[in-house]
């Protein structure tokens, strides 16, 4: 068969045609080699900007996928300049589509997995294990590549897909929830509403995120139990992320007895400001007498704890409260509590 192919090439093409094809192949290979070398040298200059790891990935992707595809393209163009018999021409075209599909799918797969893994590492490297996720991405890309290849080779792909019939519909319905959780996983991965280790609150539950998987997210509650919630439910809920707090606001209301003299009432805001100022990482906002309550004179104070640590927040709030009680006790200021005054009238007879 090879002898017949060579004979047909020699009979159907002149020496000039063969020389032109060879020149295109060799010239293309040389140009590709020079171009790739120049590109790699320029890429190395961008290492300080991009970082060493992205630069290595790009160079590796070019060497594994782009460079061999360009070499095969040069060969394909050179061969196509020749007069080929019909079977050989169809074979060359099919080989070109196979090469395009193979290297294209591999490049896209590597780019997708690298992007996802890079995003995962930016989130602490614990958002999910790489092993179960990489095959899923790769399988989808290669399945689409196979459909593309079969379609371009003349196969009726739509007939094959339609042949799935009721079984395909049943499979789609059965996997709807799984696909919904998978899509929600991508939303969490890309949008980053929280990271592993963040303390979040949702649907009345609070805890630290331990792991975000393809289908579920695991949260360790403040009481110690593990909460497992589907990604779809989590992305649909209102989530509070306490890890991103820059400061915590404290609102305190104090009720004083109605016998408190106005002179002392005027001193209370400055007194509260001084007490808050005794504590580090606090910022006093305001303190005012706000209204006359049913059984108390109501004062309101607002200050901020300039730290996201919940333990420190509670320690400062407790210390401020105790200092207020101490200072009020020294000055004879009494806290009010609901009381009733009963008048008894003694009647004669």
Coordinates of C-alpha atoms in Angstrom, one line a residue:
X1 CA 0.0 0.0 0.0
X2 CA 2.9 2.4 0.8
X3 CA 4.4 1.6 -2.6
X4 CA 1.1 2.5 -4.3
X5 CA 0.9 5.7 -2.3
X6 CA 4.5 6.7 -3.2
X7 CA 4.0 5.8 -6.8
X8 CA 0.8 8.0 -6.9
X9 CA 2.7 10.9 -5.3
X10 CA 5.5 10.6 -7.8
X11 CA 3.2 10.2 -10.8
X12 CA 0.9 13.0 -9.8
X13 CA 3.4 15.6 -8.7
X14 CA 6.5 17.0 -10.3
X15 CA 9.8 17.4 -8.7
X16 CA 9.1 21.1 -8.1
X17 CA 5.8 20.2 -6.4
X18 CA 7.6 17.8 -4.0
X19 CA 10.4 20.3 -3.4
X20 CA 7.8 23.0 -2.6
X21 CA 6.0 20.7 -0.1
X22 CA 9.3 19.8 1.6
X23 CA 10.3 23.5 1.7
X24 CA 7.0 24.3 3.4
X25 CA 7.4 21.6 6.0
X26 CA 11.1 22.4 6.8
X27 CA 10.6 26.2 6.6
X28 CA 7.5 25.9 8.8
X29 CA 9.3 23.8 11.3
X30 CA 12.2 26.2 11.5
X31 CA 9.9 29.2 11.8
X32 CA 8.0 27.5 14.6
X33 CA 11.2 26.6 16.5
X34 CA 12.5 30.2 16.3
X35 CA 9.1 31.6 17.2
X36 CA 8.7 29.3 20.3
X37 CA 12.2 30.1 21.5
X38 CA 11.6 33.9 21.2
X39 CA 8.2 33.5 23.0
X40 CA 9.8 31.5 25.8
X41 CA 12.5 34.0 26.3
X42 CA 10.0 36.9 26.5
X43 CA 7.9 34.8 28.9
X44 CA 10.8 34.4 31.3
X45 CA 11.0 38.2 31.6
X46 CA 7.5 38.2 32.9
X47 CA 8.3 35.8 35.7
X48 CA 8.6 38.7 38.3
X49 CA 5.2 40.0 37.2
X50 CA 3.2 36.7 36.8
X51 CA 5.2 34.6 39.2
X52 CA 7.3 31.5 38.6
X53 CA 4.5 28.9 38.7
X54 CA 2.2 30.5 36.1
X55 CA 5.2 31.0 33.8
X56 CA 6.2 27.3 34.1
X57 CA 2.7 26.2 33.4
X58 CA 2.4 28.3 30.3
X59 CA 5.8 27.1 29.0
X60 CA 4.8 23.5 29.7
X61 CA 1.4 23.9 28.0
X62 CA 3.1 25.3 24.9
X63 CA 5.7 22.5 24.7
X64 CA 3.1 19.8 25.2
X65 CA 0.3 21.0 23.1
X66 CA 0.9 24.1 21.0
X67 CA 4.4 23.3 19.6
X68 CA 3.6 19.7 18.4
X69 CA 0.3 20.9 16.9
X70 CA 2.1 23.7 15.0
X71 CA 4.7 21.2 13.6
X72 CA 1.8 18.9 12.5
X73 CA 0.1 21.9 10.9
X74 CA 3.3 22.7 8.9
X75 CA 3.3 19.0 7.7
X76 CA -0.4 19.2 6.9
X77 CA 0.0 22.4 4.8
X78 CA 2.9 20.9 2.9
X79 CA 1.1 17.7 2.2
X80 CA -2.0 19.5 1.0
X81 CA 0.0 21.3 -1.7
X82 CA 0.5 17.9 -3.4
X83 CA -2.0 16.2 -5.7
X84 CA -3.2 13.3 -3.6
X85 CA -5.5 10.4 -4.5
X86 CA -8.9 10.7 -2.9
X87 CA -8.5 8.1 -0.1
X88 CA -5.2 9.7 0.9
X89 CA -6.7 13.2 0.9
X90 CA -9.5 12.1 3.1
X91 CA -7.0 10.4 5.5
X92 CA -4.9 13.5 5.7
X93 CA -8.0 15.6 6.5
X94 CA -9.1 13.2 9.1
X95 CA -5.7 13.1 10.7
X96 CA -5.7 16.9 10.8
X97 CA -9.0 16.9 12.7
X98 CA -7.8 14.3 15.1
X99 CA -4.7 16.3 15.9
X100 CA -6.7 19.5 16.3
X101 CA -9.2 17.8 18.6
X102 CA -6.5 16.0 20.7
X103 CA -4.2 18.9 21.3
X104 CA -7.0 21.4 21.7
X105 CA -8.9 19.3 24.2
X106 CA -5.8 18.6 26.2
X107 CA -4.8 22.2 26.3
X108 CA -8.3 23.3 27.4
X109 CA -8.4 20.6 30.0
X110 CA -5.1 21.6 31.5
X111 CA -6.1 25.3 31.5
X112 CA -9.4 24.5 33.2
X113 CA -7.9 22.3 35.9
X114 CA -5.0 24.7 36.5
X115 CA -7.4 27.6 36.9
X116 CA -9.7 25.7 39.3
X117 CA -6.7 24.4 41.3
X118 CA -5.1 27.9 41.5
X119 CA -8.3 29.4 42.8
X120 CA -8.6 26.5 45.3
X121 CA -5.0 27.1 46.6
X122 CA -5.8 30.8 46.9
X123 CA -8.6 29.8 49.3
X124 CA -6.3 27.9 51.5
X125 CA -5.9 24.7 49.5
X126 CA -8.7 22.8 51.4
X127 CA -11.8 23.7 49.5
X128 CA -11.9 20.2 48.0
X129 CA -9.7 17.3 47.2
X130 CA -8.2 17.4 43.7
X131 CA -8.6 13.7 42.9
X132 CA -12.5 13.6 42.6
X133 CA -12.7 16.9 40.8
X134 CA -10.1 16.7 38.1
X135 CA -11.5 13.6 36.3
X136 CA -15.0 15.3 36.2
X137 CA -13.6 18.4 34.4
X138 CA -11.5 16.2 32.1
X139 CA -14.3 13.9 31.3
X140 CA -16.7 16.7 30.3
X141 CA -14.0 18.3 28.0
X142 CA -13.0 15.1 26.3
X143 CA -16.7 14.1 25.8
X144 CA -17.3 17.4 24.0
X145 CA -14.1 17.0 22.0
X146 CA -15.2 13.5 20.9
X147 CA -18.6 14.9 19.8
X148 CA -16.8 17.6 17.9
X149 CA -14.5 15.1 16.2
X150 CA -17.2 12.7 15.2
X151 CA -19.3 15.5 13.8
X152 CA -16.5 16.8 11.7
X153 CA -15.6 13.2 10.5
X154 CA -19.2 13.0 9.1
X155 CA -20.9 11.0 11.7
X156 CA -24.5 11.9 12.6
X157 CA -24.0 12.8 16.2
X158 CA -27.5 14.2 16.8
X159 CA -29.0 10.8 16.0
X160 CA -26.7 9.1 18.5
X161 CA -27.6 11.6 21.2
X162 CA -31.3 11.4 20.4
X163 CA -31.0 7.6 20.6
X164 CA -30.6 8.0 24.4
X165 CA -34.4 8.6 24.4
X166 CA -36.3 8.1 27.7
X167 CA -33.2 6.8 29.4
X168 CA -31.4 10.1 28.8
X169 CA -34.4 12.0 30.2
X170 CA -34.6 9.8 33.3
X171 CA -30.8 10.2 33.9
X172 CA -31.1 14.0 33.5
X173 CA -34.0 14.2 36.1
X174 CA -32.2 11.9 38.5
X175 CA -29.0 14.0 38.3
X176 CA -30.8 17.4 38.5
X177 CA -30.1 17.8 42.3
X178 CA -26.5 16.7 41.9
X179 CA -25.9 19.1 39.0
X180 CA -27.5 21.9 41.1
X181 CA -25.1 21.2 43.9
X182 CA -22.2 21.0 41.5
X183 CA -23.2 24.4 39.9
X184 CA -23.4 25.9 43.4
X185 CA -20.0 24.5 44.1
X186 CA -18.6 26.5 41.2
X187 CA -20.4 29.6 42.5
X188 CA -18.8 29.2 45.9
X189 CA -15.4 28.5 44.3
X190 CA -15.5 31.5 41.9
X191 CA -17.4 34.1 44.0
X192 CA -15.7 33.1 47.3
X193 CA -18.5 34.2 49.7
X194 CA -16.5 32.4 52.4
X195 CA -13.2 30.4 52.7
X196 CA -12.2 27.4 54.7
X197 CA -11.8 28.5 58.3
X198 CA -14.3 31.4 58.1
X199 CA -17.0 31.6 60.8
X200 CA -20.4 31.9 59.0
X201 CA -24.0 32.1 60.1
X202 CA -26.9 30.8 58.0
X203 CA -30.5 29.7 58.8
X204 CA -30.0 30.3 62.5
X205 CA -26.8 28.2 62.7
X206 CA -23.2 29.4 63.2
X207 CA -19.9 27.6 62.8
X208 CA -16.5 27.5 61.1
X209 CA -16.3 26.2 57.5
X210 CA -14.2 23.0 57.5
X211 CA -14.6 21.8 53.9
X212 CA -16.4 22.6 50.7
X213 CA -17.0 19.6 48.6
X214 CA -18.6 19.1 45.2
X215 CA -22.0 18.3 46.7
X216 CA -22.0 19.4 50.3
X217 CA -20.3 21.9 52.7
X218 CA -19.2 20.9 56.2
X219 CA -19.4 23.4 59.0
X220 CA -18.3 22.9 62.6
X221 CA -20.8 24.5 64.9
X222 CA -20.0 26.4 68.1
X223 CA -21.3 23.5 70.1
X224 CA -18.9 21.1 68.4
X225 CA -21.2 19.1 66.1
X226 CA -20.6 18.9 62.3
X227 CA -23.3 20.5 60.2
X228 CA -23.5 19.1 56.6
X229 CA -25.5 21.3 54.2
X230 CA -26.0 21.0 50.5
X231 CA -24.2 23.6 48.4
X232 CA -27.5 24.6 46.8
X233 CA -29.1 25.3 50.1
X234 CA -26.1 27.3 51.2
X235 CA -26.0 29.5 48.2
X236 CA -29.7 30.1 48.5
X237 CA -29.5 31.2 52.1
X238 CA -28.5 34.5 53.6
X239 CA -24.9 33.9 54.8
X240 CA -23.2 36.1 57.3
X241 CA -19.4 35.9 57.2
X242 CA -17.9 37.0 60.5
X243 CA -14.3 36.4 59.5
X244 CA -14.5 39.5 57.3
X245 CA -15.5 41.8 60.2
X246 CA -13.1 44.6 60.6
X247 CA -14.8 45.8 63.9
X248 CA -17.8 44.9 66.1
X249 CA -20.4 47.4 67.2
X250 CA -21.7 47.4 70.8
X251 CA -24.9 49.1 71.8
X252 CA -25.6 49.4 75.5
X253 CA -28.7 50.8 77.2
X254 CA -28.7 51.7 80.9
X255 CA -31.7 52.4 83.0
X256 CA -31.2 54.7 86.0
X257 CA -33.6 55.5 88.8
X258 CA -35.8 58.6 88.5
X259 CA -34.2 60.0 91.7
X260 CA -30.9 60.5 89.8
X261 CA -30.0 64.2 90.0
X262 CA -29.7 66.2 86.7
X263 CA -26.2 67.2 87.6
X264 CA -25.1 63.5 87.6
X265 CA -27.1 62.8 84.4
X266 CA -25.0 65.4 82.6
X267 CA -21.8 63.7 83.8
X268 CA -22.8 60.2 82.7
X269 CA -21.9 60.6 78.9
X270 CA -18.3 61.7 79.7
X271 CA -18.0 59.1 82.4
X272 CA -19.0 56.3 79.9
X273 CA -16.6 57.7 77.3
X274 CA -13.7 57.6 79.8
X275 CA -14.5 54.0 80.7
X276 CA -14.5 52.8 77.1
X277 CA -11.2 54.7 76.5
X278 CA -9.5 52.7 79.2
X279 CA -9.6 49.6 76.9
X280 CA -7.4 49.0 74.0
X281 CA -8.8 48.3 70.5
X282 CA -12.0 50.3 71.3
X283 CA -13.4 53.4 69.6
X284 CA -16.1 55.4 71.4
X285 CA -18.9 56.6 69.2
X286 CA -21.5 58.3 71.4
X287 CA -23.4 58.3 74.7
X288 CA -26.7 60.1 75.3
X289 CA -29.8 60.3 77.5
X290 CA -32.4 59.1 75.1
X291 CA -35.9 58.9 76.8
X292 CA -37.9 58.6 79.9
X293 CA -38.9 55.0 80.4
X294 CA -41.8 53.6 82.4
X295 CA -39.6 53.1 85.4
X296 CA -36.1 54.4 84.4
X297 CA -34.1 57.1 82.8
X298 CA -32.7 55.5 79.7
X299 CA -29.2 56.2 78.5
X300 CA -27.7 54.7 75.4
X301 CA -24.0 54.2 74.5
X302 CA -22.4 53.0 71.3
X303 CA -18.7 52.0 70.9
X304 CA -16.7 49.7 68.6
X305 CA -14.2 46.9 69.2
X306 CA -11.6 47.2 66.5
X307 CA -10.9 43.5 66.1
X308 CA -12.7 40.6 64.6
X309 CA -11.8 38.2 67.4
X310 CA -15.1 37.2 69.1
X311 CA -13.4 36.2 72.4
X312 CA -11.7 39.6 72.7
X313 CA -15.1 41.3 71.8
X314 CA -16.8 39.5 74.7
X315 CA -13.9 40.2 77.1
X316 CA -14.0 43.9 76.4
X317 CA -17.8 44.1 76.6
X318 CA -17.7 42.3 80.0
X319 CA -14.9 44.6 81.3
X320 CA -16.7 47.7 80.2
X321 CA -19.9 46.6 81.9
X322 CA -18.1 45.8 85.2
X323 CA -16.3 49.2 85.1
X324 CA -19.6 51.0 84.6
X325 CA -21.1 49.2 87.7
X326 CA -18.0 50.1 89.7
X327 CA -18.0 53.8 88.7
X328 CA -21.8 54.2 89.2
X329 CA -21.5 52.6 92.7
X330 CA -18.8 55.1 93.7
X331 CA -20.9 58.0 92.6
X332 CA -24.1 56.8 94.1
X333 CA -25.9 56.2 90.8
X334 CA -28.4 53.4 91.0
X335 CA -29.8 51.2 88.3
X336 CA -33.5 51.0 88.0
X337 CA -35.7 48.0 87.8
X338 CA -39.5 47.7 87.4
X339 CA -41.3 48.6 90.6
X340 CA -44.8 49.3 91.8
X341 CA -45.8 51.7 94.5
X342 CA -48.8 50.7 96.5
X343 CA -50.6 53.3 98.6
X344 CA -52.7 52.0 101.5
X345 CA -55.4 54.1 103.0
X346 CA -56.8 53.4 106.4
X347 CA -60.4 54.2 106.8
X348 CA -62.0 54.7 110.1
X349 CA -65.2 52.9 111.1

